Backbone as CSV, one residue per row, in Angstrom:
resi,resn,N_x,N_y,N_z,CA_x,CA_y,CA_z,C_x,C_y,C_z
1,UNK,-3.575,-28.691,22.795,-4.430,-27.518,24.722,-5.599,-28.594,24.932
2,UNK,-5.830,-28.276,26.110,-7.200,-28.546,26.280,-8.053,-27.931,27.012
3,UNK,-9.093,-28.577,26.706,-10.512,-28.106,26.820,-10.452,-26.969,27.891
4,UNK,-10.592,-26.196,28.356,-11.759,-25.296,29.527,-12.775,-24.959,28.709
5,UNK,-13.388,-25.256,30.016,-14.762,-25.240,30.164,-15.958,-23.290,30.362
6,UNK,-16.726,-23.195,30.007,-16.950,-21.735,29.771,-17.143,-20.902,31.365
7,UNK,-17.157,-22.038,32.522,-17.918,-21.381,33.490,-15.820,-21.089,34.306
8,UNK,-14.803,-20.984,33.535,-13.789,-20.947,33.774,-13.487,-19.285,33.854
9,UNK,-14.259,-19.057,32.969,-14.030,-17.474,32.986,-15.887,-16.419,32.885
10,UNK,-15.768,-15.812,34.232,-16.665,-15.215,34.589,-17.904,-14.884,33.703
11,UNK,-17.366,-13.801,32.835,-17.954,-12.804,31.607,-18.879,-14.639,31.367
12,UNK,-18.041,-15.533,30.979,-18.329,-16.635,29.897,-19.648,-18.025,30.527
13,UNK,-19.345,-17.558,32.256,-20.176,-18.548,32.647,-21.806,-18.833,32.181
14,UNK,-22.016,-18.225,31.965,-24.025,-18.379,31.668,-24.012,-18.479,30.011
15,UNK,-23.437,-18.408,29.678,-23.534,-18.773,27.917,-23.437,-20.438,27.770
16,UNK,-23.996,-20.830,26.944,-24.574,-22.540,26.257,-23.719,-22.607,26.163
17,UNK,-23.279,-23.800,26.138,-21.946,-24.606,25.542,-22.414,-25.078,24.272
18,UNK,-23.687,-25.778,24.181,-24.030,-25.809,22.990,-24.283,-24.770,21.611
19,UNK,-24.148,-25.372,20.807,-24.818,-24.085,19.867,-25.820,-23.833,19.936
20,UNK,-25.808,-22.140,19.276,-26.822,-21.603,19.254,-27.477,-21.737,17.645
21,UNK,-28.781,-21.940,17.907,-28.873,-21.511,16.335,-30.839,-20.873,16.407
22,UNK,-30.921,-20.319,14.982,-31.996,-19.270,14.938,-32.762,-19.957,14.237
23,UNK,-33.922,-20.492,14.391,-35.068,-20.620,12.390,-35.116,-19.420,12.086
24,UNK,-34.602,-19.946,10.825,-34.251,-19.469,9.268,-32.690,-19.119,9.134
25,UNK,-31.915,-19.014,9.876,-31.646,-18.358,9.828,-30.277,-19.062,8.802
26,UNK,-29.499,-19.595,7.888,-28.454,-20.329,7.381,-26.913,-19.985,7.190
27,UNK,-26.748,-18.719,8.096,-25.065,-18.515,8.310,-24.482,-18.090,9.493
28,UNK,-23.369,-17.461,9.736,-23.012,-17.217,10.928,-23.399,-15.646,11.260
29,UNK,-23.146,-14.740,11.693,-24.247,-13.530,12.197,-22.802,-12.680,12.060
30,UNK,-21.982,-12.719,11.018,-20.942,-11.761,10.570,-20.308,-12.030,9.562
31,UNK,-19.750,-11.571,9.176,-18.798,-11.515,8.149,-16.901,-11.110,8.087
32,UNK,-16.817,-12.951,7.407,-14.803,-12.423,7.615,-14.151,-12.412,6.412
33,UNK,-13.386,-12.087,6.820,-13.101,-11.459,5.349,-11.145,-12.393,5.413
34,UNK,-10.242,-12.419,4.908,-9.394,-13.149,4.885,-7.949,-12.552,4.175
35,UNK,-7.273,-12.090,3.432,-6.525,-11.895,2.729,-6.252,-12.916,2.231
36,UNK,-6.607,-13.140,0.152,-6.321,-14.277,-0.795,-4.824,-14.908,-0.917
37,UNK,-4.236,-15.557,0.387,-2.322,-15.663,0.477,-2.458,-16.957,1.388
38,UNK,-1.909,-17.941,1.225,-1.855,-18.820,2.252,-0.913,-18.737,2.879
39,UNK,-1.682,-19.375,4.000,-0.686,-18.821,5.339,0.280,-20.012,5.449
40,UNK,1.310,-19.177,5.376,3.155,-19.615,5.156,3.349,-19.242,7.088
41,UNK,2.541,-18.455,7.424,3.752,-18.538,8.949,3.315,-19.654,9.488
42,UNK,2.103,-20.166,10.605,1.692,-21.267,11.079,0.655,-22.607,10.616
43,UNK,1.036,-21.747,9.046,-0.228,-23.394,8.402,-1.712,-22.958,8.936
44,UNK,-2.187,-22.610,9.579,-3.513,-22.452,9.783,-4.342,-22.076,8.955
45,UNK,-6.011,-21.994,8.601,-6.866,-21.270,7.570,-6.737,-20.323,8.119
46,UNK,-6.192,-19.351,8.676,-6.219,-17.899,9.494,-5.420,-16.976,8.412
47,UNK,-6.206,-15.746,8.445,-5.802,-15.084,7.420,-4.684,-14.423,8.004
48,UNK,-3.550,-14.034,6.498,-1.850,-13.178,7.102,-1.754,-11.840,6.413
49,UNK,-1.653,-11.322,6.961,-1.007,-10.102,6.731,-0.102,-9.987,4.605
50,UNK,-0.690,-9.345,3.461,-0.564,-8.906,3.185,0.554,-8.843,2.101
51,UNK,1.152,-8.459,3.440,2.995,-8.993,2.836,3.728,-9.716,3.503
52,UNK,2.848,-10.633,4.482,3.420,-11.917,5.066,4.780,-12.722,4.369
53,UNK,4.570,-12.566,2.827,5.531,-13.251,2.574,7.204,-12.648,2.210
54,UNK,6.574,-10.853,2.367,8.068,-10.547,1.965,8.720,-10.143,2.937
55,UNK,8.461,-10.107,4.619,8.981,-9.614,5.190,10.610,-9.408,5.397
56,UNK,11.635,-10.454,4.929,12.615,-10.467,4.554,13.361,-9.895,3.127
57,UNK,12.490,-9.728,2.031,12.697,-8.375,1.607,12.519,-7.678,1.896
58,UNK,11.911,-7.385,2.334,11.524,-5.978,3.164,12.788,-5.604,3.962
59,UNK,12.943,-6.603,5.492,14.061,-5.772,6.082,15.322,-5.748,4.882
60,UNK,15.713,-6.061,3.987,16.972,-6.387,3.286,16.774,-4.682,1.953
61,UNK,15.256,-4.300,1.675,14.816,-3.138,1.777,15.663,-2.276,1.995
62,UNK,15.399,-2.915,4.130,15.158,-1.379,5.195,16.876,-1.466,5.258
63,UNK,17.662,-2.581,5.145,19.508,-2.248,5.338,20.017,-1.559,4.039
64,UNK,19.105,-1.546,3.196,19.488,-1.056,1.664,19.325,0.391,2.039
65,UNK,18.423,0.531,2.633,18.251,2.152,2.577,19.166,3.074,3.544
66,UNK,19.082,2.059,4.892,20.094,2.603,5.834,21.833,2.667,5.271
67,UNK,22.116,1.224,4.228,23.684,1.504,3.833,23.273,3.379,2.693
68,UNK,22.550,3.446,2.501,22.320,4.933,1.430,22.269,5.999,2.210
69,UNK,21.599,6.075,3.324,21.349,7.336,4.401,22.880,7.536,5.239
70,UNK,23.445,6.001,5.294,24.662,6.170,5.916,26.163,7.222,4.834
71,UNK,25.896,6.501,3.763,26.612,7.280,2.557,26.326,8.380,2.058
72,UNK,25.634,9.057,2.888,25.074,10.476,2.667,25.767,11.356,3.988
73,UNK,25.462,10.691,5.240,25.532,11.116,6.208,27.070,11.182,6.246
74,UNK,28.004,9.650,6.160,29.452,9.780,6.420,29.749,10.438,5.276
75,UNK,29.430,10.798,4.316,30.264,11.659,2.946,30.104,12.501,3.334
76,UNK,30.055,13.975,4.634,29.281,14.934,4.619,30.499,15.918,4.202
77,UNK,30.468,17.124,3.683,31.714,17.251,3.614,32.254,18.089,5.699
78,UNK,33.793,18.599,4.878,34.031,18.732,6.161,35.630,18.864,5.931
79,UNK,35.857,19.866,7.379,37.192,20.127,7.164,38.155,20.085,8.676
80,UNK,39.235,19.002,7.869,39.742,18.724,9.039,40.640,20.132,9.741
81,UNK,40.918,20.027,11.273,41.527,21.297,11.357,42.594,21.070,12.066
82,UNK,43.599,21.713,12.593,44.909,21.202,13.487,44.383,21.989,14.290
83,UNK,44.434,21.691,16.308,44.034,22.085,17.219,44.624,22.749,17.291
84,UNK,45.539,23.325,16.336,46.960,24.575,16.718,45.878,25.774,15.980
85,UNK,45.308,25.353,15.217,44.052,27.168,14.561,43.555,26.918,15.134
86,UNK,42.866,26.258,16.535,41.339,26.324,16.940,41.800,27.425,17.958
87,UNK,41.052,28.130,18.126,40.353,28.943,19.936,40.965,27.495,21.184
88,UNK,41.836,27.905,21.692,41.681,28.024,23.489,40.726,28.222,24.257
89,UNK,40.054,27.762,24.860,39.250,28.868,26.577,39.965,28.233,27.982
90,UNK,40.438,27.682,28.877,40.655,26.937,29.747,40.960,25.576,29.975
91,UNK,42.149,26.042,28.275,42.444,24.140,27.898,41.653,23.733,27.147
92,UNK,40.673,23.696,26.909,39.759,23.453,26.004,39.530,23.860,24.511
93,UNK,39.835,22.855,23.347,39.443,23.648,21.885,37.840,24.113,21.746
94,UNK,38.053,25.648,20.930,36.790,26.219,21.026,36.468,26.414,18.932
95,UNK,35.354,25.570,18.414,35.284,25.242,17.065,34.227,26.657,16.785
96,UNK,34.440,27.196,15.714,34.089,27.960,15.126,33.004,28.212,15.482
97,UNK,31.974,29.247,15.880,30.585,29.096,16.343,30.116,29.341,14.892
98,UNK,29.070,27.880,14.710,28.156,27.686,13.485,28.370,26.916,12.408
99,UNK,29.646,26.795,13.236,30.679,25.256,12.056,31.038,24.251,13.120
100,UNK,30.513,24.104,13.824,31.046,22.390,14.842,30.409,21.137,13.610
101,UNK,29.168,21.655,12.614,29.197,20.629,11.650,29.856,20.651,10.535
102,UNK,30.656,21.747,10.192,31.961,21.713,9.126,33.476,21.633,9.952
103,UNK,33.892,21.533,10.619,35.507,21.801,10.793,35.453,20.861,12.472
104,UNK,36.051,19.746,12.313,36.171,18.824,12.976,37.488,19.139,13.938
105,UNK,38.000,19.662,15.170,39.840,19.454,15.115,40.668,18.433,15.562
106,UNK,41.500,17.856,14.884,42.331,16.655,15.005,43.730,17.573,15.181
107,UNK,44.461,16.603,15.762,45.851,16.848,15.512,46.196,16.058,14.692
108,UNK,46.340,17.432,13.395,46.656,16.302,11.905,48.529,16.273,11.905
109,UNK,49.253,17.159,12.215,50.620,17.097,12.224,51.699,18.242,13.294
110,UNK,52.062,17.113,14.038,52.675,17.845,15.210,54.590,18.532,15.019
111,UNK,54.447,17.868,13.550,55.915,19.600,12.881,56.062,20.036,12.370
112,UNK,54.691,20.524,12.580,54.545,21.734,12.180,53.549,22.028,10.698
113,UNK,53.032,20.745,9.883,52.533,21.151,8.489,51.581,22.000,8.319
114,UNK,50.766,21.415,7.328,48.971,21.940,6.914,48.232,21.840,8.096
115,UNK,47.359,23.238,9.007,46.573,23.256,9.910,45.272,23.243,9.318
116,UNK,45.213,22.791,8.177,43.662,22.532,7.124,43.988,21.768,6.305
117,UNK,42.911,20.521,5.938,42.715,19.245,5.033,40.868,19.218,4.823
118,UNK,40.760,19.330,3.793,39.773,18.885,3.492,38.776,17.628,3.430
119,UNK,37.883,17.436,3.995,37.435,15.749,3.460,36.122,15.931,2.645
120,UNK,36.308,15.968,1.357,35.582,15.615,0.579,35.059,13.959,-0.307
121,UNK,34.608,13.280,0.153,34.571,11.633,0.148,33.709,12.008,-1.122
122,UNK,34.331,10.508,-2.125,33.060,9.978,-3.710,32.285,9.871,-3.328
123,UNK,31.540,10.541,-3.602,29.935,9.695,-3.556,29.662,8.766,-4.095
124,UNK,29.549,7.672,-3.075,28.805,6.716,-3.936,27.294,6.309,-4.025
125,UNK,26.217,6.824,-3.983,25.039,6.979,-3.898,24.448,6.433,-5.053
126,UNK,24.700,6.481,-6.292,23.949,5.726,-7.130,23.963,4.538,-7.334
127,UNK,24.983,4.046,-7.147,25.572,2.163,-6.814,24.306,1.932,-6.329
128,UNK,24.515,2.230,-4.330,23.201,2.153,-3.415,22.192,2.438,-3.823
129,UNK,21.805,3.128,-4.869,20.452,3.606,-5.412,19.954,2.801,-6.151
130,UNK,21.071,2.091,-7.122,20.255,0.872,-7.292,19.856,-0.126,-6.452
131,UNK,21.119,-0.323,-6.003,20.478,-1.729,-5.342,19.169,-1.151,-4.414
132,UNK,19.237,-0.160,-3.629,18.041,0.212,-3.177,16.577,-0.105,-3.715
133,UNK,16.749,0.135,-5.644,15.823,0.303,-6.320,14.998,-1.946,-6.564
134,UNK,16.479,-2.108,-6.663,16.330,-3.554,-7.225,15.595,-3.777,-5.885
135,UNK,15.805,-3.601,-4.673,15.235,-4.054,-3.207,13.787,-3.850,-3.592
136,UNK,13.280,-2.893,-4.195,11.942,-2.187,-4.374,11.140,-3.764,-4.905
137,UNK,11.922,-2.869,-6.333,11.197,-4.294,-7.058,11.171,-5.921,-6.695
138,UNK,11.624,-6.355,-5.910,11.972,-7.562,-5.565,10.113,-7.857,-4.266
139,UNK,10.405,-6.648,-3.384,9.043,-6.398,-2.534,7.759,-6.424,-3.976
140,UNK,7.841,-5.224,-4.462,6.375,-5.308,-5.416,6.213,-6.994,-5.840
141,UNK,6.889,-7.055,-6.174,6.557,-8.387,-7.123,6.256,-9.513,-6.030
142,UNK,6.713,-9.221,-4.567,5.969,-10.569,-3.700,5.065,-10.108,-3.639
143,UNK,4.910,-8.848,-2.998,3.404,-8.892,-2.279,2.078,-8.331,-3.650
144,UNK,2.631,-8.361,-4.436,1.302,-8.492,-5.758,1.679,-7.100,-6.424
145,UNK,2.194,-6.000,-6.083,2.388,-4.900,-6.882,2.516,-4.125,-8.277
146,UNK,2.269,-3.489,-8.701,3.114,-3.008,-10.273,4.607,-2.605,-10.017
147,UNK,5.184,-3.124,-11.160,6.674,-1.989,-10.490,6.298,-0.359,-10.695
148,UNK,6.291,0.563,-9.800,6.220,1.600,-9.595,5.763,1.610,-9.015
149,UNK,5.012,1.623,-8.484,4.184,1.689,-7.112,4.795,1.644,-5.520
150,UNK,5.980,1.646,-5.441,7.123,1.104,-4.224,8.903,1.899,-5.044
151,UNK,9.819,1.124,-6.304,10.275,1.563,-6.959,9.979,2.931,-7.542
152,UNK,11.083,3.236,-8.325,11.106,4.493,-9.324,10.682,3.962,-11.194
153,UNK,9.691,4.313,-11.507,9.382,3.477,-12.146,10.328,3.727,-13.260
154,UNK,10.754,5.062,-13.547,11.743,5.596,-14.485,13.207,4.799,-14.517
155,UNK,13.288,4.163,-13.370,14.609,3.669,-13.363,14.274,1.807,-13.579
156,UNK,13.284,1.113,-14.339,12.278,0.095,-14.817,12.558,0.287,-16.830
157,UNK,13.527,-1.001,-16.277,13.560,-0.235,-18.757,12.786,-1.809,-18.577
158,UNK,11.086,-1.097,-19.172,9.914,-2.801,-19.423,9.713,-2.191,-21.167
159,UNK,8.909,-3.064,-20.955,9.038,-3.376,-22.802,7.116,-2.454,-22.649
160,UNK,5.858,-2.264,-23.539,5.026,-2.525,-23.246,4.180,-3.574,-22.999
161,UNK,4.348,-4.538,-23.131,3.982,-6.131,-23.190,4.720,-6.260,-21.555
162,UNK,5.307,-6.256,-20.940,6.096,-6.464,-19.952,5.422,-5.056,-19.071
163,UNK,4.891,-4.064,-18.808,4.537,-3.079,-18.009,3.029,-4.127,-17.645
164,UNK,2.323,-4.024,-18.752,0.967,-4.442,-19.014,1.545,-6.131,-18.250
165,UNK,2.229,-6.812,-17.742,2.135,-7.897,-17.250,2.248,-7.590,-15.668
166,UNK,3.178,-7.056,-15.647,3.566,-6.118,-13.905,2.519,-5.352,-13.673
167,UNK,1.056,-4.887,-14.225,0.102,-3.993,-14.000,-1.125,-5.295,-13.221
168,UNK,-0.855,-6.092,-14.477,-1.981,-7.637,-14.579,-1.847,-8.064,-12.687
169,UNK,-0.430,-8.555,-12.868,-0.161,-9.239,-11.784,-1.282,-8.415,-10.536
170,UNK,-0.728,-7.245,-9.869,-1.909,-5.983,-9.638,-2.668,-6.009,-9.205
171,UNK,-3.908,-6.272,-10.473,-4.845,-6.420,-10.711,-6.022,-7.668,-10.364
172,UNK,-5.158,-8.910,-10.324,-5.451,-10.075,-10.338,-5.129,-10.383,-8.342
173,UNK,-3.503,-9.704,-7.792,-4.294,-9.737,-6.760,-5.610,-8.631,-5.774
174,UNK,-5.572,-8.012,-6.141,-6.442,-6.332,-5.976,-7.712,-7.121,-6.185
175,UNK,-8.014,-7.579,-7.475,-9.050,-8.729,-7.718,-9.712,-9.868,-6.319
176,UNK,-8.884,-10.014,-6.089,-9.125,-11.896,-5.239,-9.055,-10.712,-4.178
177,UNK,-8.732,-10.058,-3.718,-8.912,-8.903,-2.261,-10.576,-8.498,-2.642
178,UNK,-11.170,-7.934,-4.019,-11.707,-7.632,-4.194,-13.017,-8.927,-3.694
179,UNK,-13.247,-9.963,-4.380,-13.877,-11.064,-4.132,-14.043,-11.277,-2.774
180,UNK,-13.241,-11.774,-2.344,-13.214,-11.842,-0.523,-13.997,-10.808,0.634
181,UNK,-13.596,-9.799,-0.094,-14.383,-8.423,1.018,-15.416,-8.164,0.520
182,UNK,-15.743,-8.721,-1.517,-17.502,-7.955,-1.275,-18.584,-9.664,-0.894
183,UNK,-17.579,-11.110,-0.344,-18.854,-11.945,0.378,-18.117,-11.218,1.957
184,UNK,-17.732,-11.014,2.015,-16.766,-10.425,3.890,-18.461,-9.528,4.168
185,UNK,-18.285,-8.074,3.020,-19.412,-8.017,3.252,-20.784,-7.889,2.677
186,UNK,-20.885,-8.997,1.940,-22.353,-9.621,1.725,-23.368,-10.297,3.267
187,UNK,-22.354,-11.178,3.752,-22.165,-11.990,5.393,-22.707,-10.606,6.385
188,UNK,-22.144,-9.763,5.514,-22.368,-8.834,7.162,-23.638,-8.144,7.107
189,UNK,-23.703,-7.668,5.768,-25.224,-6.836,5.645,-25.885,-8.099,5.733
190,UNK,-26.209,-9.338,5.761,-27.578,-10.471,6.460,-27.277,-10.143,7.249
191,UNK,-26.263,-10.508,8.001,-26.210,-10.274,9.646,-27.185,-9.461,10.425
192,UNK,-27.251,-8.340,9.614,-27.715,-6.944,9.798,-29.577,-6.875,9.631
193,UNK,-29.609,-8.022,8.626,-30.794,-7.413,8.884,-31.088,-8.607,9.275
194,UNK,-30.722,-9.784,9.379,-31.196,-10.745,10.618,-31.146,-9.810,11.766
195,UNK,-30.395,-8.954,12.264,-30.970,-8.369,13.412,-31.964,-7.107,13.404
196,UNK,-32.704,-6.655,12.355,-33.315,-5.935,11.957,-34.646,-6.698,11.639
197,UNK,-34.541,-8.146,11.558,-35.758,-8.711,11.304,-36.012,-8.663,9.605
198,UNK,-35.463,-8.211,8.959,-35.206,-7.982,7.131,-34.843,-9.736,6.816
199,UNK,-33.765,-9.972,7.113,-33.151,-11.708,7.062,-34.330,-12.231,5.912
200,UNK,-35.586,-12.059,5.832,-36.384,-13.083,4.401,-36.796,-11.725,3.874
201,UNK,-36.637,-11.173,4.235,-36.924,-9.876,3.007,-36.512,-10.009,1.675
202,UNK,-36.818,-9.248,0.669,-36.596,-9.378,-0.742,-35.503,-7.890,-0.589
203,UNK,-34.186,-7.752,-0.001,-33.288,-6.741,-0.090,-32.379,-7.302,-1.190
204,UNK,-31.276,-5.684,-1.324,-30.407,-6.248,-1.993,-29.601,-5.369,-2.032
205,UNK,-28.170,-6.397,-1.712,-26.844,-5.657,-1.508,-25.936,-5.663,-3.038
206,UNK,-25.492,-4.114,-3.107,-24.774,-4.176,-4.247,-23.710,-3.447,-4.005
207,UNK,-22.897,-3.852,-4.143,-21.288,-3.986,-4.119,-20.283,-4.301,-5.502
208,UNK,-19.365,-2.127,-5.578,-18.694,-2.786,-6.605,-17.300,-1.756,-6.407
209,UNK,-16.577,-2.224,-7.036,-15.219,-1.743,-6.418,-14.710,-1.142,-8.108
210,UNK,-13.979,0.068,-7.743,-13.917,1.492,-9.443,-12.475,1.132,-8.652
211,UNK,-11.724,1.236,-10.208,-10.291,1.129,-10.586,-9.419,1.576,-11.313
212,UNK,-8.187,1.559,-11.549,-7.464,2.244,-12.587,-6.933,1.581,-12.756
213,UNK,-5.869,0.617,-12.361,-4.685,-0.475,-12.828,-4.866,-0.856,-13.928
214,UNK,-6.257,-1.025,-14.551,-5.377,-1.656,-16.326,-6.134,-0.639,-17.855
215,UNK,-6.568,-0.028,-16.603,-7.897,0.946,-17.928,-7.113,2.762,-17.509
216,UNK,-7.242,3.589,-17.954,-7.631,4.477,-17.335,-9.082,5.130,-17.616
217,UNK,-9.099,5.211,-16.466,-11.253,5.381,-15.842,-11.713,6.994,-16.712
218,UNK,-10.660,7.991,-16.218,-11.120,9.291,-17.094,-11.089,8.899,-18.367
219,UNK,-9.786,7.775,-19.169,-10.134,7.986,-20.585,-11.606,7.085,-20.686
220,UNK,-11.555,6.396,-20.445,-12.758,4.969,-20.833,-13.978,5.982,-20.569
221,UNK,-14.083,6.743,-19.443,-15.211,7.515,-19.522,-15.914,8.527,-20.614
222,UNK,-14.149,9.001,-21.175,-14.619,10.404,-22.498,-14.435,9.258,-23.351
223,UNK,-14.654,8.001,-23.683,-14.733,7.316,-24.720,-16.308,7.079,-24.980
224,UNK,-16.465,6.800,-23.973,-17.979,6.707,-23.535,-19.061,7.724,-23.854
225,UNK,-18.549,9.128,-23.867,-19.267,9.928,-24.154,-19.701,10.348,-25.580
226,UNK,-17.977,9.487,-26.364,-18.147,9.926,-27.372,-19.000,9.171,-28.518
227,UNK,-18.895,7.594,-27.440,-19.378,6.531,-28.100,-21.481,7.679,-27.575
228,UNK,-21.917,7.706,-27.004,-22.729,8.180,-26.755,-23.515,8.772,-27.994
229,UNK,-21.970,10.358,-28.405,-22.162,11.388,-29.323,-22.158,10.949,-30.690
230,UNK,-21.852,9.212,-31.304,-22.146,8.504,-32.152,-23.324,8.039,-32.576
231,UNK,-24.098,7.744,-31.604,-25.108,7.182,-30.594,-24.865,5.495,-31.107
232,UNK,-23.888,5.089,-30.795,-23.657,3.866,-30.467,-23.550,3.331,-29.233
233,UNK,-23.927,4.421,-28.071,-24.129,3.883,-26.718,-25.194,4.875,-26.683
234,UNK,-26.297,3.825,-25.436,-27.525,4.685,-24.505,-27.065,5.387,-23.901
235,UNK,-28.052,6.436,-23.062,-27.799,7.721,-22.373,-27.720,6.372,-21.432
236,UNK,-29.060,5.879,-21.604,-29.653,4.855,-19.955,-27.989,4.264,-19.614
237,UNK,-27.665,3.592,-20.559,-26.731,2.813,-20.593,-25.552,3.832,-19.919
238,UNK,-24.874,4.805,-20.803,-24.483,5.831,-20.021,-24.045,5.238,-18.445
239,UNK,-25.313,5.950,-18.470,-25.826,6.556,-16.981,-25.827,5.375,-15.638
240,UNK,-26.206,4.573,-16.545,-25.926,2.959,-15.829,-24.703,2.900,-14.872
241,UNK,-23.911,2.944,-16.263,-22.437,2.432,-15.623,-21.492,3.290,-14.893
242,UNK,-21.928,4.484,-15.325,-21.516,5.196,-14.669,-21.897,5.868,-13.315
243,UNK,-22.954,5.686,-13.088,-23.545,6.219,-11.963,-24.126,4.926,-11.009
244,UNK,-23.537,3.746,-11.230,-24.512,2.497,-11.074,-25.561,2.628,-10.336
245,UNK,-26.293,2.733,-11.673,-27.245,2.423,-10.809,-28.338,1.223,-12.502
246,UNK,-28.767,0.394,-12.179,-29.873,-0.559,-13.081,-30.720,1.129,-14.175
247,UNK,-30.774,-0.098,-15.014,-30.771,0.022,-16.066,-32.408,0.921,-16.236
248,UNK,-33.611,0.101,-15.469,-34.611,1.192,-15.157,-34.538,2.291,-14.336
249,UNK,-33.817,2.181,-13.669,-33.564,3.784,-12.325,-32.757,4.709,-13.587
250,UNK,-31.698,4.283,-14.294,-31.222,4.969,-14.878,-31.885,5.353,-15.966
251,UNK,-32.745,5.224,-16.644,-34.064,5.954,-17.714,-35.272,6.315,-16.915
252,UNK,-35.239,6.436,-16.029,-36.318,6.691,-15.294,-35.736,8.723,-14.541
253,UNK,-34.299,8.565,-14.510,-33.911,9.382,-13.776,-32.770,10.474,-15.209
254,UNK,-33.328,9.755,-15.813,-33.039,11.090,-17.187,-32.947,12.209,-17.305
255,UNK,-32.777,13.296,-18.389,-33.207,14.324,-17.597,-34.564,13.969,-19.164
256,UNK,-35.438,15.143,-19.392,-36.717,15.008,-20.473,-36.022,15.131,-21.592
257,UNK,-34.874,15.738,-21.675,-34.940,16.294,-23.447,-33.368,14.960,-23.509
258,UNK,-34.398,14.078,-23.042,-33.699,12.654,-23.418,-32.597,12.341,-24.374
259,UNK,-33.506,12.995,-25.999,-33.259,12.956,-27.162,-31.197,13.942,-26.907
260,UNK,-30.812,14.467,-26.401,-29.637,15.119,-26.639,-28.472,14.636,-26.464
261,UNK,-27.179,15.123,-27.557,-26.277,13.887,-26.915,-24.724,14.425,-25.913
262,UNK,-24.200,13.780,-25.245,-23.563,14.645,-24.975,-22.004,15.105,-25.884
263,UNK,-21.520,15.808,-25.002,-20.678,17.021,-25.833,-18.882,16.420,-25.069
């Protein structure tokens, strides 16, 4: 494109075209977050959606779900009824009240044959469901999710090692996102400190992400309680870990009977 002067926009006319700098400020006054994925949409350094690489896979999954839905709708039980067996009123056939979904008026046999024929086709939903689960797992793999986040985990025959690997894939993706998000939040807090005239103060920003992707958090906490009871883990260490406190704060917040153990 061609350069456009700021004066071309009324609201920007008074903005100085040269960069504005502030003494002591070494970074931008905002936080910027981008998903840790390569931009394959336009090749720019701008961020993309987490599912940008799975657009086609998601469309295929949606189409497969449509096939499954049509299988259920088209396979609904019905009774084909010859128009001779239906009530006629003013030259029009009338289906039984409340049975319009079940009965369908047709010209079955003009030679005086059967008046009723049941329509109850064999459902092929299991085949469509297997295809849908496969489509879901493909999306999970591309996006970086663990098997079972979208798909039915009971349908995936995996060994313990394979399940661990699937969770590791999700853990790596989430970990990369958290790393970028923490950097964004850190820059954002620095910007707030700058505008509050605290940029050069000795403030501290603490950011911790807790997740239970690879480990069961409740199980880990229960194990730590047992370690405290055994004496292999200190109360201050336990409190610092689970209450997001530094060691000094954790020691200060311990109850007076610090010799007691957790049960």
